[in-house]
Amino acid sequence: MSKTKKKTFLLDFEKPLCELESRIDQIKTLAEENQVDVSAEISQLEIRADQLRQEIFSTLTPGQRLQLARHPRRPSTLDYVQAISDEWLELHGDRGGYDDPALVGGVARIDGRPVVIMGHQKGRDTKDNVARNFGMAFPGGYRKALRLMEHANKFDLPILTFIDTPGAWSGVEAEKLGQGEAIAYNLKKMFSFDVPIICTVIGEGGSGGALGIGVADRLLMLEHSVYTVASPEACAAILWKDAKKSDRAAAALKITSWDLKELGIIDGIISEPSSGAHANPVDAAVKLKQAIWKNLEELWQMTPQQRKELRYQKFRNMGRFEIVEAQ
């Protein structure tokens, strides 16, 4: 990544680290030009940079993790597909006259094993985001996903989904085309499939748009991704009539991977490179592939009935609570 791009997409809490890394680069350049040995000084600065990186990324607030999840340079579904698969063939269309670019999918081979992969697809810049509708799928996108999942179930192929959306598109046209029905039908059908299903939140998992491809035997999250019933901005606007209180809402919603693992909503957290997936996409893809493969190997040891029961119990247990009477 060029220095220009780094500065263009720099988050506020990343600035101290970026400034220190730039200083290290400048010292190295000057030392080379003047043939001066400053290896000891550089070593100390690099140690300080590692410490600062650890301090920053280990103490992020939920609001800051949301910023990382939405980072424009964060790897997308197609980035991960290209990185982890040997072969990839994208399939198009919902067989009803619509091909939604906000939700992509197809067949692939990973280490020789055939799988079906699908996920939300955001853009890299404004033009691309508009074309992809910012990763917010129309009903046709969820119907396309269901067509691919039925194909996977028919031919005994594992289903891998990558979740990265603020939510399903909520415009008038989407409602006319049956957005609620499309998502609800996907939920129903995903519970019935015999094949292993692994869903991974790779960025922002928002509302029913995430759930539409989110019923799984194993639900994983990348370390700095978020998963929420509603965006913090929408929540703040509803509760306090002020979207600027989104940081407060983010903390209350328990949107981080650590919160959701503790609550039993997700099954595993995939660690990211020290500065986030956008800082080292190749390393992030390696860790993602390892996690998926480990879980897939375990799921293949189960019978279809055991997997469906696991899937059912996972969601049945969500939201359980106890009424404790006051003393």
Short mmCIF file of C-alpha atoms in Angstrom, two decimals, residues 32-211:
data_model
loop_
_atom_site.label_atom_id
_atom_site.label_comp_id
_atom_site.label_asym_id
_atom_site.label_seq_id
_atom_site.Cartn_x
_atom_site.Cartn_y
_atom_site.Cartn_z
CA GLU A 32 21.25 4.93 3.71
CA GLU A 33 21.90 8.18 1.85
CA ASN A 34 24.61 9.27 4.29
CA GLN A 35 25.94 5.75 4.97
CA VAL A 36 25.46 6.09 8.71
CA ASP A 37 24.85 3.15 11.05
CA VAL A 38 21.77 3.93 13.14
CA SER A 39 20.59 0.34 13.56
CA ALA A 40 20.47 0.64 17.35
CA GLU A 41 18.24 3.72 17.23
CA ILE A 42 16.01 2.15 14.59
CA SER A 43 15.70 -1.02 16.67
CA GLN A 44 14.54 1.01 19.68
CA LEU A 45 12.00 2.90 17.58
CA GLU A 46 10.67 -0.33 16.07
CA ILE A 47 10.25 -1.79 19.55
CA ARG A 48 8.36 1.35 20.55
CA ALA A 49 6.20 1.04 17.41
CA ASP A 50 5.32 -2.55 18.31
CA GLN A 51 4.43 -1.48 21.84
CA LEU A 52 2.31 1.41 20.58
CA ARG A 53 0.54 -0.85 18.09
CA GLN A 54 -0.27 -3.28 20.89
CA GLU A 55 -1.51 -0.47 23.13
CA ILE A 56 -3.76 0.99 20.45
CA PHE A 57 -5.34 -2.17 19.09
CA SER A 58 -5.79 -3.93 22.42
CA THR A 59 -7.75 -1.04 23.95
CA LEU A 60 -10.09 -0.08 21.11
CA THR A 61 -13.60 0.99 22.06
CA PRO A 62 -16.61 -0.64 20.35
CA GLY A 63 -16.99 2.55 18.29
CA GLN A 64 -13.38 2.33 17.13
CA ARG A 65 -13.79 -1.33 16.21
CA LEU A 66 -16.80 -0.30 14.15
CA GLN A 67 -14.54 2.16 12.29
CA LEU A 68 -12.09 -0.68 11.57
CA ALA A 69 -14.91 -2.95 10.39
CA ARG A 70 -15.95 -0.22 7.92
CA HIS A 71 -12.40 0.65 6.82
CA PRO A 72 -12.39 1.30 3.04
CA ARG A 73 -9.26 -0.83 2.60
CA ARG A 74 -10.57 -3.78 4.62
CA PRO A 75 -10.56 -7.00 2.52
CA SER A 76 -13.91 -7.83 0.95
CA THR A 77 -15.60 -11.12 0.10
CA LEU A 78 -14.03 -11.28 -3.37
CA ASP A 79 -10.60 -10.44 -1.92
CA TYR A 80 -10.81 -13.40 0.44
CA VAL A 81 -12.25 -15.71 -2.22
CA GLN A 82 -9.32 -15.00 -4.53
CA ALA A 83 -6.83 -15.45 -1.68
CA ILE A 84 -8.08 -18.73 -0.20
CA SER A 85 -9.38 -20.63 -3.26
CA ASP A 86 -7.54 -22.58 -5.95
CA GLU A 87 -10.36 -22.09 -8.47
CA TRP A 88 -13.35 -19.76 -8.46
CA LEU A 89 -16.33 -19.46 -10.77
CA GLU A 90 -18.81 -16.71 -9.94
CA LEU A 91 -22.44 -17.55 -10.69
CA HIS A 92 -25.01 -14.88 -11.45
CA GLY A 93 -28.72 -14.34 -11.22
CA ASP A 94 -31.65 -15.36 -9.02
CA ARG A 95 -33.46 -17.07 -11.92
CA GLY A 96 -36.13 -14.42 -11.50
CA GLY A 97 -34.63 -11.75 -13.72
CA TYR A 98 -32.28 -10.02 -11.29
CA ASP A 99 -28.56 -10.27 -10.51
CA ASP A 100 -27.66 -8.33 -7.37
CA PRO A 101 -24.04 -7.07 -7.37
CA ALA A 102 -24.23 -6.45 -3.60
CA LEU A 103 -24.27 -10.20 -2.92
CA VAL A 104 -21.87 -12.39 -4.87
CA GLY A 105 -21.43 -16.14 -4.93
CA GLY A 106 -20.19 -19.12 -6.84
CA VAL A 107 -18.38 -22.44 -6.71
CA ALA A 108 -14.74 -22.81 -5.74
CA ARG A 109 -12.06 -25.28 -4.77
CA ILE A 110 -10.05 -24.83 -1.59
CA ASP A 111 -7.06 -27.17 -1.38
CA GLY A 112 -8.81 -29.33 -3.96
CA ARG A 113 -12.11 -29.58 -2.11
CA PRO A 114 -15.18 -28.12 -3.88
CA VAL A 115 -17.28 -25.63 -1.91
CA VAL A 116 -19.94 -23.01 -2.52
CA ILE A 117 -19.03 -19.50 -1.35
CA MET A 118 -21.16 -16.37 -1.15
CA GLY A 119 -21.03 -13.05 0.63
CA HIS A 120 -21.83 -9.37 0.66
CA GLN A 121 -19.62 -7.23 -1.55
CA LYS A 122 -18.86 -3.58 -0.83
CA GLY A 123 -16.93 -1.25 -3.13
CA ARG A 124 -13.49 0.29 -2.80
CA ASP A 125 -14.46 3.83 -3.76
CA THR A 126 -17.62 5.88 -4.18
CA LYS A 127 -18.28 4.76 -7.76
CA ASP A 128 -17.77 1.10 -6.89
CA ASN A 129 -19.85 1.42 -3.72
CA VAL A 130 -22.74 2.92 -5.66
CA ALA A 131 -22.53 0.03 -8.14
CA ARG A 132 -22.53 -2.46 -5.25
CA ASN A 133 -25.18 -0.50 -3.32
CA PHE A 134 -22.71 -0.31 -0.40
CA GLY A 135 -23.07 -4.05 0.19
CA MET A 136 -26.80 -3.76 0.93
CA ALA A 137 -28.55 -6.53 -0.97
CA PHE A 138 -31.95 -6.44 -2.65
CA PRO A 139 -34.37 -9.39 -2.36
CA GLY A 140 -32.86 -10.77 -5.58
CA GLY A 141 -29.50 -11.02 -3.83
CA TYR A 142 -30.90 -13.26 -1.10
CA ARG A 143 -32.78 -15.33 -3.65
CA LYS A 144 -29.55 -15.74 -5.62
CA ALA A 145 -27.82 -16.85 -2.41
CA LEU A 146 -30.59 -19.38 -1.75
CA ARG A 147 -30.27 -20.77 -5.29
CA LEU A 148 -26.55 -21.33 -4.70
CA MET A 149 -27.15 -22.91 -1.28
CA GLU A 150 -29.71 -25.32 -2.75
CA HIS A 151 -27.14 -26.22 -5.41
CA ALA A 152 -24.59 -26.90 -2.65
CA ASN A 153 -27.04 -29.06 -0.70
CA LYS A 154 -27.94 -31.08 -3.81
CA PHE A 155 -24.32 -31.87 -4.66
CA ASP A 156 -23.09 -32.27 -1.05
CA LEU A 157 -20.86 -29.18 -1.07
CA PRO A 158 -20.06 -27.21 2.11
CA ILE A 159 -21.52 -23.70 2.27
CA LEU A 160 -19.24 -20.81 3.25
CA THR A 161 -20.70 -17.33 3.67
CA PHE A 162 -18.93 -14.02 4.32
CA ILE A 163 -21.01 -11.36 6.06
CA ASP A 164 -20.19 -7.69 5.47
CA THR A 165 -23.19 -5.37 5.23
CA PRO A 166 -24.78 -2.47 7.12
CA GLY A 167 -28.08 -4.27 6.49
CA ALA A 168 -30.38 -5.33 3.68
CA TRP A 169 -31.51 -2.53 1.37
CA SER A 170 -34.59 -0.94 2.92
CA GLY A 171 -35.78 1.21 0.03
CA VAL A 172 -39.34 1.21 -1.27
CA GLU A 173 -38.39 -0.89 -4.30
CA ALA A 174 -36.87 -3.58 -2.08
CA GLU A 175 -40.03 -3.72 0.00
CA LYS A 176 -42.13 -4.02 -3.15
CA LEU A 177 -40.01 -6.98 -4.26
CA GLY A 178 -40.48 -8.77 -0.92
CA GLN A 179 -37.35 -8.07 1.13
CA GLY A 180 -38.77 -9.46 4.38
CA GLU A 181 -40.07 -12.61 2.73
CA ALA A 182 -36.78 -13.26 0.92
CA ILE A 183 -34.75 -13.06 4.15
CA ALA A 184 -37.29 -15.05 6.18
CA TYR A 185 -37.38 -17.81 3.57
CA ASN A 186 -33.58 -18.02 3.59
CA LEU A 187 -33.61 -18.45 7.38
CA LYS A 188 -36.12 -21.27 7.12
CA LYS A 189 -34.28 -23.09 4.32
CA MET A 190 -30.81 -22.78 5.86
CA PHE A 191 -31.99 -24.71 8.92
CA SER A 192 -32.97 -27.62 6.66
CA PHE A 193 -29.75 -28.13 4.67
CA ASP A 194 -27.77 -31.33 5.22
CA VAL A 195 -24.33 -29.94 4.33
CA PRO A 196 -21.96 -28.09 6.70
CA ILE A 197 -22.51 -24.32 6.88
CA ILE A 198 -19.84 -21.92 8.15
CA CYS A 199 -20.61 -18.21 8.27
CA THR A 200 -17.93 -15.62 8.98
CA VAL A 201 -18.44 -11.94 9.76
CA ILE A 202 -15.53 -10.31 7.94
CA GLY A 203 -16.51 -6.67 8.44
CA GLU A 204 -19.85 -5.22 9.44
CA GLY A 205 -22.69 -7.61 10.16
CA GLY A 206 -25.89 -5.61 10.33
CA SER A 207 -29.48 -6.62 11.08
CA GLY A 208 -31.52 -8.97 8.87
CA GLY A 209 -29.19 -8.30 5.98
CA ALA A 210 -26.55 -10.31 7.83
CA LEU A 211 -28.97 -13.00 9.01
#
